[in-house]
Amino acid sequence: MKFFVDTAEIDQIAELNDLGMVDGVTTNPSLIKKSGRDILGVTKEICALVSGPVSAEVTATQADDMIAEGRKLGQIADNIAVKVPLTWDGLKACKTLRDEGLMVNVTLCFSANQALLAAKAGASFISPFIGRLDDINLDGMSLIEDIRIIYDNYGFETEILAASIRTVNHVLDSARIGADVITAPPNVIKSLASHPLTEKGLAAFLADIEQTGQKIL
Ligand code: G3P
């Protein structure tokens, strides 16, 4: 399973990238706002830092305008994936941009039928939002399961990019189901390393070696 990091914070991307944890990056208008950076400038910087796909989202709502924005974003670097919303216009933009050879990530997916349409429009990635479904007492993981079954039934090559990941269990369940990619905030990726028994065991080992008075260096 590939790990994309869901942020526009350069230092956090760089830290994870140095560890080989970053297969790609996703951004959205809210993350750009949070970064305080210019969308074109920060996207260019991220594209230079990582070799995998970097999703940059259009801000237009009409297909023609999304296509124009997508073409401009696509000129930033070869690893841009243009992110379009899962609307009818977004699907039109997806088809055109894919036909032109750009990667496209169709975002704001909340149903398996939406994911089916995105695959038929040739999306490179479909982004079902797990956490936002959980927020309204629906089951985000069952959407990932449904999309996995449907894409496998028909051999669609669109990659399932599990998004709106909030917890380590979202990551685990996505891996079990067979999502192709998860995109998660840096803190969620880093917290995958944490386990209370690791911390407890390490504290005991350190206490024991200290009592022996031994040091390696
Ligand atoms: O990739 C989409 C993701 O950023 C949405 O996450 O937590 O805002 O629902 P969230």
PDB file of C-alpha atoms and ligand atoms in Angstrom:
ATOM      1  CA  MET A   1       0.000   0.000   0.000  1.00  0.00           C
ATOM      2  CA  LYS A   2       1.339   3.414  -0.936  1.00  0.00           C
ATOM      3  CA  PHE A   3       1.533   6.239   1.597  1.00  0.00           C
ATOM      4  CA  PHE A   4       0.638   9.726   0.445  1.00  0.00           C
ATOM      5  CA  VAL A   5       0.994  12.536   2.949  1.00  0.00           C
ATOM      6  CA  ASP A   6      -1.982  14.868   3.200  1.00  0.00           C
ATOM      7  CA  THR A   7      -0.454  18.284   3.826  1.00  0.00           C
ATOM      8  CA  ALA A   8       1.100  21.317   2.182  1.00  0.00           C
ATOM      9  CA  GLU A   9       3.663  21.786   4.975  1.00  0.00           C
ATOM     10  CA  ILE A  10       7.065  21.400   3.307  1.00  0.00           C
ATOM     11  CA  ASP A  11       9.061  20.596   6.444  1.00  0.00           C
ATOM     12  CA  GLN A  12       6.689  17.794   7.437  1.00  0.00           C
ATOM     13  CA  ILE A  13       6.735  16.302   3.934  1.00  0.00           C
ATOM     14  CA  ALA A  14      10.547  16.479   3.900  1.00  0.00           C
ATOM     15  CA  GLU A  15      10.879  14.710   7.266  1.00  0.00           C
ATOM     16  CA  LEU A  16       8.744  11.757   6.139  1.00  0.00           C
ATOM     17  CA  ASN A  17      10.245  11.745   2.654  1.00  0.00           C
ATOM     18  CA  ASP A  18      13.757  11.388   4.096  1.00  0.00           C
ATOM     19  CA  LEU A  19      12.558   8.174   5.788  1.00  0.00           C
ATOM     20  CA  GLY A  20      11.158   6.770   2.543  1.00  0.00           C
ATOM     21  CA  MET A  21       7.593   7.056   3.846  1.00  0.00           C
ATOM     22  CA  VAL A  22       6.252   9.295   1.100  1.00  0.00           C
ATOM     23  CA  ASP A  23       4.992   7.787  -2.147  1.00  0.00           C
ATOM     24  CA  GLY A  24       3.100  10.960  -2.995  1.00  0.00           C
ATOM     25  CA  VAL A  25       1.413  14.047  -1.576  1.00  0.00           C
ATOM     26  CA  THR A  26      -2.175  15.300  -1.563  1.00  0.00           C
ATOM     27  CA  THR A  27      -3.222  18.877  -1.028  1.00  0.00           C
ATOM     28  CA  ASN A  28      -6.563  20.641  -1.135  1.00  0.00           C
ATOM     29  CA  PRO A  29      -7.651  24.292  -0.864  1.00  0.00           C
ATOM     30  CA  SER A  30      -8.064  24.033   2.923  1.00  0.00           C
ATOM     31  CA  LEU A  31      -4.540  22.635   3.345  1.00  0.00           C
ATOM     32  CA  ILE A  32      -3.150  25.387   1.095  1.00  0.00           C
ATOM     33  CA  LYS A  33      -4.935  27.987   3.266  1.00  0.00           C
ATOM     34  CA  LYS A  34      -3.530  26.360   6.422  1.00  0.00           C
ATOM     35  CA  SER A  35       0.015  26.485   4.995  1.00  0.00           C
ATOM     36  CA  GLY A  36      -0.277  30.215   4.346  1.00  0.00           C
ATOM     37  CA  ARG A  37       1.536  29.649   1.040  1.00  0.00           C
ATOM     38  CA  ASP A  38       0.788  30.529  -2.570  1.00  0.00           C
ATOM     39  CA  ILE A  39      -0.794  27.502  -4.275  1.00  0.00           C
ATOM     40  CA  LEU A  40       1.440  27.505  -7.354  1.00  0.00           C
ATOM     41  CA  GLY A  41       4.637  28.197  -5.411  1.00  0.00           C
ATOM     42  CA  VAL A  42       4.135  25.597  -2.700  1.00  0.00           C
ATOM     43  CA  THR A  43       2.933  22.976  -5.188  1.00  0.00           C
ATOM     44  CA  LYS A  44       6.066  23.491  -7.279  1.00  0.00           C
ATOM     45  CA  GLU A  45       8.217  23.091  -4.185  1.00  0.00           C
ATOM     46  CA  ILE A  46       6.462  19.864  -3.165  1.00  0.00           C
ATOM     47  CA  CYS A  47       6.798  18.456  -6.696  1.00  0.00           C
ATOM     48  CA  ALA A  48      10.547  19.075  -6.600  1.00  0.00           C
ATOM     49  CA  LEU A  49      10.836  17.374  -3.200  1.00  0.00           C
ATOM     50  CA  VAL A  50       8.992  14.115  -3.889  1.00  0.00           C
ATOM     51  CA  SER A  51       9.105  11.882  -6.920  1.00  0.00           C
ATOM     52  CA  GLY A  52       5.561  10.460  -6.654  1.00  0.00           C
ATOM     53  CA  PRO A  53       2.239  12.052  -7.608  1.00  0.00           C
ATOM     54  CA  VAL A  54       1.390  15.405  -6.040  1.00  0.00           C
ATOM     55  CA  SER A  55      -2.318  16.210  -6.063  1.00  0.00           C
ATOM     56  CA  ALA A  56      -3.205  19.857  -6.605  1.00  0.00           C
ATOM     57  CA  GLU A  57      -6.876  20.762  -6.625  1.00  0.00           C
ATOM     58  CA  VAL A  58      -8.702  22.987  -9.104  1.00  0.00           C
ATOM     59  CA  THR A  59     -10.859  25.754  -7.702  1.00  0.00           C
ATOM     60  CA  ALA A  60     -13.246  26.257 -10.648  1.00  0.00           C
ATOM     61  CA  THR A  61     -16.653  24.586 -10.788  1.00  0.00           C
ATOM     62  CA  GLN A  62     -17.367  24.569 -14.547  1.00  0.00           C
ATOM     63  CA  ALA A  63     -15.720  21.886 -16.651  1.00  0.00           C
ATOM     64  CA  ASP A  64     -14.033  24.255 -19.113  1.00  0.00           C
ATOM     65  CA  ASP A  65     -12.570  26.322 -16.282  1.00  0.00           C
ATOM     66  CA  MET A  66     -11.442  23.200 -14.407  1.00  0.00           C
ATOM     67  CA  ILE A  67      -9.728  21.976 -17.573  1.00  0.00           C
ATOM     68  CA  ALA A  68      -7.919  25.320 -17.990  1.00  0.00           C
ATOM     69  CA  GLU A  69      -6.822  25.268 -14.349  1.00  0.00           C
ATOM     70  CA  GLY A  70      -5.822  21.622 -14.647  1.00  0.00           C
ATOM     71  CA  ARG A  71      -3.652  22.359 -17.674  1.00  0.00           C
ATOM     72  CA  LYS A  72      -1.938  25.175 -15.766  1.00  0.00           C
ATOM     73  CA  LEU A  73      -1.370  22.979 -12.719  1.00  0.00           C
ATOM     74  CA  GLY A  74      -0.077  20.230 -15.001  1.00  0.00           C
ATOM     75  CA  GLN A  75       2.625  22.563 -16.292  1.00  0.00           C
ATOM     76  CA  ILE A  76       4.139  22.849 -12.806  1.00  0.00           C
ATOM     77  CA  ALA A  77       5.820  19.433 -12.984  1.00  0.00           C
ATOM     78  CA  ASP A  78       5.504  15.973 -14.523  1.00  0.00           C
ATOM     79  CA  ASN A  79       4.339  14.473 -11.203  1.00  0.00           C
ATOM     80  CA  ILE A  80       1.233  16.639 -10.816  1.00  0.00           C
ATOM     81  CA  ALA A  81      -2.095  14.856 -10.373  1.00  0.00           C
ATOM     82  CA  VAL A  82      -4.882  17.327 -11.033  1.00  0.00           C
ATOM     83  CA  LYS A  83      -7.552  16.999  -8.358  1.00  0.00           C
ATOM     84  CA  VAL A  84     -11.139  17.587  -9.465  1.00  0.00           C
ATOM     85  CA  PRO A  85     -14.327  17.266  -7.418  1.00  0.00           C
ATOM     86  CA  LEU A  86     -16.750  14.418  -8.049  1.00  0.00           C
ATOM     87  CA  THR A  87     -19.376  16.500  -9.833  1.00  0.00           C
ATOM     88  CA  TRP A  88     -20.637  16.042 -13.377  1.00  0.00           C
ATOM     89  CA  ASP A  89     -18.359  18.897 -14.467  1.00  0.00           C
ATOM     90  CA  GLY A  90     -15.504  17.334 -12.555  1.00  0.00           C
ATOM     91  CA  LEU A  91     -16.007  14.070 -14.446  1.00  0.00           C
ATOM     92  CA  LYS A  92     -15.954  15.932 -17.763  1.00  0.00           C
ATOM     93  CA  ALA A  93     -12.729  17.647 -16.748  1.00  0.00           C
ATOM     94  CA  CYS A  94     -11.313  14.294 -15.640  1.00  0.00           C
ATOM     95  CA  LYS A  95     -11.960  12.698 -19.027  1.00  0.00           C
ATOM     96  CA  THR A  96     -10.426  15.571 -20.976  1.00  0.00           C
ATOM     97  CA  LEU A  97      -7.351  15.934 -18.772  1.00  0.00           C
ATOM     98  CA  ARG A  98      -6.759  12.171 -18.804  1.00  0.00           C
ATOM     99  CA  ASP A  99      -7.046  12.142 -22.597  1.00  0.00           C
ATOM    100  CA  GLU A 100      -4.345  14.828 -22.602  1.00  0.00           C
ATOM    101  CA  GLY A 101      -2.078  12.560 -20.544  1.00  0.00           C
ATOM    102  CA  LEU A 102      -2.359  14.226 -17.145  1.00  0.00           C
ATOM    103  CA  MET A 103      -2.907  12.238 -13.937  1.00  0.00           C
ATOM    104  CA  VAL A 104      -6.274  13.022 -12.337  1.00  0.00           C
ATOM    105  CA  ASN A 105      -7.422  12.459  -8.760  1.00  0.00           C
ATOM    106  CA  VAL A 106     -11.216  12.640  -8.394  1.00  0.00           C
ATOM    107  CA  THR A 107     -11.955  13.849  -4.894  1.00  0.00           C
ATOM    108  CA  LEU A 108     -14.884  14.312  -2.510  1.00  0.00           C
ATOM    109  CA  CYS A 109     -16.196  10.811  -3.241  1.00  0.00           C
ATOM    110  CA  PHE A 110     -18.859   9.615  -0.816  1.00  0.00           C
ATOM    111  CA  SER A 111     -20.546   6.749  -2.670  1.00  0.00           C
ATOM    112  CA  ALA A 112     -19.555   3.658  -4.640  1.00  0.00           C
ATOM    113  CA  ASN A 113     -21.652   4.834  -7.587  1.00  0.00           C
ATOM    114  CA  GLN A 114     -19.631   8.046  -7.693  1.00  0.00           C
ATOM    115  CA  ALA A 115     -16.465   5.935  -7.686  1.00  0.00           C
ATOM    116  CA  LEU A 116     -17.818   3.862 -10.583  1.00  0.00           C
ATOM    117  CA  LEU A 117     -18.351   7.015 -12.635  1.00  0.00           C
ATOM    118  CA  ALA A 118     -14.844   8.275 -11.848  1.00  0.00           C
ATOM    119  CA  ALA A 119     -13.332   4.981 -13.020  1.00  0.00           C
ATOM    120  CA  LYS A 120     -15.328   5.127 -16.245  1.00  0.00           C
ATOM    121  CA  ALA A 121     -14.072   8.693 -16.786  1.00  0.00           C
ATOM    122  CA  GLY A 122     -10.537   7.294 -16.556  1.00  0.00           C
ATOM    123  CA  ALA A 123      -9.512   8.719 -13.173  1.00  0.00           C
ATOM    124  CA  SER A 124      -6.007   7.817 -12.052  1.00  0.00           C
ATOM    125  CA  PHE A 125      -7.136   7.992  -8.408  1.00  0.00           C
ATOM    126  CA  ILE A 126     -10.483   8.020  -6.628  1.00  0.00           C
ATOM    127  CA  SER A 127     -10.527   9.677  -3.206  1.00  0.00           C
ATOM    128  CA  PRO A 128     -13.288   8.336  -0.931  1.00  0.00           C
ATOM    129  CA  PHE A 129     -13.433  10.382   2.297  1.00  0.00           C
ATOM    130  CA  ILE A 130     -13.592   7.949   5.213  1.00  0.00           C
ATOM    131  CA  GLY A 131     -13.500  10.327   8.175  1.00  0.00           C
ATOM    132  CA  ARG A 132     -16.177  12.650   6.868  1.00  0.00           C
ATOM    133  CA  LEU A 133     -18.584   9.698   6.468  1.00  0.00           C
ATOM    134  CA  ASP A 134     -17.776   8.536  10.007  1.00  0.00           C
ATOM    135  CA  ASP A 135     -18.449  12.123  11.147  1.00  0.00           C
ATOM    136  CA  ILE A 136     -22.101  11.770  10.114  1.00  0.00           C
ATOM    137  CA  ASN A 137     -22.464   8.267  11.597  1.00  0.00           C
ATOM    138  CA  LEU A 138     -22.019   6.434   8.296  1.00  0.00           C
ATOM    139  CA  ASP A 139     -19.358   3.763   7.765  1.00  0.00           C
ATOM    140  CA  GLY A 140     -16.427   5.146   5.799  1.00  0.00           C
ATOM    141  CA  MET A 141     -14.628   1.804   5.644  1.00  0.00           C
ATOM    142  CA  SER A 142     -17.576   0.036   4.037  1.00  0.00           C
ATOM    143  CA  LEU A 143     -17.305   2.519   1.166  1.00  0.00           C
ATOM    144  CA  ILE A 144     -13.683   1.482   0.641  1.00  0.00           C
ATOM    145  CA  GLU A 145     -14.792  -2.182   0.666  1.00  0.00           C
ATOM    146  CA  ASP A 146     -17.554  -1.561  -1.888  1.00  0.00           C
ATOM    147  CA  ILE A 147     -15.254   0.317  -4.247  1.00  0.00           C
ATOM    148  CA  ARG A 148     -12.578  -2.403  -3.966  1.00  0.00           C
ATOM    149  CA  ILE A 149     -15.164  -5.079  -4.918  1.00  0.00           C
ATOM    150  CA  ILE A 150     -16.559  -3.059  -7.822  1.00  0.00           C
ATOM    151  CA  TYR A 151     -13.171  -2.091  -9.264  1.00  0.00           C
ATOM    152  CA  ASP A 152     -11.965  -5.701  -8.982  1.00  0.00           C
ATOM    153  CA  ASN A 153     -15.170  -7.052 -10.548  1.00  0.00           C
ATOM    154  CA  TYR A 154     -14.517  -5.089 -13.716  1.00  0.00           C
ATOM    155  CA  GLY A 155     -10.768  -4.648 -13.717  1.00  0.00           C
ATOM    156  CA  PHE A 156     -10.800  -0.854 -13.403  1.00  0.00           C
ATOM    157  CA  GLU A 157      -7.274   0.479 -13.052  1.00  0.00           C
ATOM    158  CA  THR A 158      -8.238   3.580 -11.069  1.00  0.00           C
ATOM    159  CA  GLU A 159      -6.345   3.469  -7.785  1.00  0.00           C
ATOM    160  CA  ILE A 160      -8.356   3.656  -4.559  1.00  0.00           C
ATOM    161  CA  LEU A 161      -6.848   6.478  -2.516  1.00  0.00           C
ATOM    162  CA  ALA A 162      -8.411   6.256   0.940  1.00  0.00           C
ATOM    163  CA  ALA A 163      -8.669   9.866   2.140  1.00  0.00           C
ATOM    164  CA  SER A 164      -9.909  11.793   5.146  1.00  0.00           C
ATOM    165  CA  ILE A 165      -7.925   9.347   7.270  1.00  0.00           C
ATOM    166  CA  ARG A 166      -8.040  10.395  10.903  1.00  0.00           C
ATOM    167  CA  THR A 167      -6.851   7.365  12.889  1.00  0.00           C
ATOM    168  CA  VAL A 168      -4.352   4.521  12.793  1.00  0.00           C
ATOM    169  CA  ASN A 169      -7.290   2.104  12.542  1.00  0.00           C
ATOM    170  CA  HIS A 170      -8.363   3.810   9.322  1.00  0.00           C
ATOM    171  CA  VAL A 171      -4.892   2.980   7.966  1.00  0.00           C
ATOM    172  CA  LEU A 172      -5.043  -0.641   9.182  1.00  0.00           C
ATOM    173  CA  ASP A 173      -8.534  -1.235   7.808  1.00  0.00           C
ATOM    174  CA  SER A 174      -7.615   0.351   4.464  1.00  0.00           C
ATOM    175  CA  ALA A 175      -4.636  -1.999   4.208  1.00  0.00           C
ATOM    176  CA  ARG A 176      -6.777  -5.029   5.100  1.00  0.00           C
ATOM    177  CA  ILE A 177      -9.351  -4.143   2.479  1.00  0.00           C
ATOM    178  CA  GLY A 178      -6.705  -3.500  -0.145  1.00  0.00           C
ATOM    179  CA  ALA A 179      -6.906   0.230  -0.791  1.00  0.00           C
ATOM    180  CA  ASP A 180      -4.081   1.033  -3.206  1.00  0.00           C
ATOM    181  CA  VAL A 181      -3.084   4.199  -1.375  1.00  0.00           C
ATOM    182  CA  ILE A 182      -3.852   5.978   1.875  1.00  0.00           C
ATOM    183  CA  THR A 183      -3.382   9.681   2.291  1.00  0.00           C
ATOM    184  CA  ALA A 184      -3.008  10.767   5.888  1.00  0.00           C
ATOM    185  CA  PRO A 185      -1.825  13.779   7.854  1.00  0.00           C
ATOM    186  CA  PRO A 186       1.803  13.519   9.036  1.00  0.00           C
ATOM    187  CA  ASN A 187       0.787  12.995  12.673  1.00  0.00           C
ATOM    188  CA  VAL A 188      -1.289   9.928  11.776  1.00  0.00           C
ATOM    189  CA  ILE A 189       1.576   8.419   9.759  1.00  0.00           C
ATOM    190  CA  LYS A 190       4.008   9.037  12.623  1.00  0.00           C
ATOM    191  CA  SER A 191       1.629   7.610  15.205  1.00  0.00           C
ATOM    192  CA  LEU A 192       1.635   4.273  13.340  1.00  0.00           C
ATOM    193  CA  ALA A 193       4.987   3.718  15.092  1.00  0.00           C
ATOM    194  CA  SER A 194       3.496   4.060  18.571  1.00  0.00           C
ATOM    195  CA  HIS A 195       2.498   1.168  20.809  1.00  0.00           C
ATOM    196  CA  PRO A 196       2.232   1.321  24.620  1.00  0.00           C
ATOM    197  CA  LEU A 197       3.968  -2.056  24.970  1.00  0.00           C
ATOM    198  CA  THR A 198       6.902  -0.787  22.893  1.00  0.00           C
ATOM    199  CA  GLU A 199       7.249   2.202  25.213  1.00  0.00           C
ATOM    200  CA  LYS A 200       6.861   0.041  28.338  1.00  0.00           C
ATOM    201  CA  GLY A 201       9.333  -2.565  27.089  1.00  0.00           C
ATOM    202  CA  LEU A 202      11.888   0.042  26.095  1.00  0.00           C
ATOM    203  CA  ALA A 203      11.656   1.752  29.501  1.00  0.00           C
ATOM    204  CA  ALA A 204      12.302  -1.607  31.217  1.00  0.00           C
ATOM    205  CA  PHE A 205      15.311  -2.404  28.982  1.00  0.00           C
ATOM    206  CA  LEU A 206      16.834   1.021  29.605  1.00  0.00           C
ATOM    207  CA  ALA A 207      16.303   0.741  33.363  1.00  0.00           C
ATOM    208  CA  ASP A 208      17.971  -2.697  33.421  1.00  0.00           C
ATOM    209  CA  ILE A 209      21.035  -1.659  31.435  1.00  0.00           C
ATOM    210  CA  GLU A 210      21.430   1.468  33.548  1.00  0.00           C
ATOM    211  CA  GLN A 211      21.567  -0.721  36.679  1.00  0.00           C
ATOM    212  CA  THR A 212      24.470  -2.670  35.159  1.00  0.00           C
ATOM    213  CA  GLY A 213      26.420   0.552  34.662  1.00  0.00           C
ATOM    214  CA  GLN A 214      27.272  -0.484  31.095  1.00  0.00           C
ATOM    215  CA  LYS A 215      27.413   1.852  28.082  1.00  0.00           C
ATOM    216  CA  ILE A 216      27.962   1.058  24.434  1.00  0.00           C
ATOM    217  CA  LEU A 217      29.494   4.453  23.590  1.00  0.00           C
TER     218      LEU A 217
HETATM  219  O1  G3P B   1      -7.471  14.234   1.303  1.00  0.00           O
HETATM  220  C1  G3P B   1      -8.666  14.761   1.768  1.00  0.00           C
HETATM  221  C2  G3P B   1      -8.514  15.065   3.205  1.00  0.00           C
HETATM  222  O2  G3P B   1      -7.631  16.114   3.350  1.00  0.00           O
HETATM  223  C3  G3P B   1      -9.769  15.390   3.913  1.00  0.00           C
HETATM  224  O3  G3P B   1      -9.519  15.143   5.255  1.00  0.00           O
HETATM  225  O4  G3P B   1      -9.829  15.326   7.658  1.00  0.00           O
HETATM  226  O5  G3P B   1     -10.427  17.251   6.156  1.00  0.00           O
HETATM  227  O6  G3P B   1     -11.828  15.200   6.186  1.00  0.00           O
HETATM  228  P1  G3P B   1     -10.450  15.763   6.369  1.00  0.00           P
END
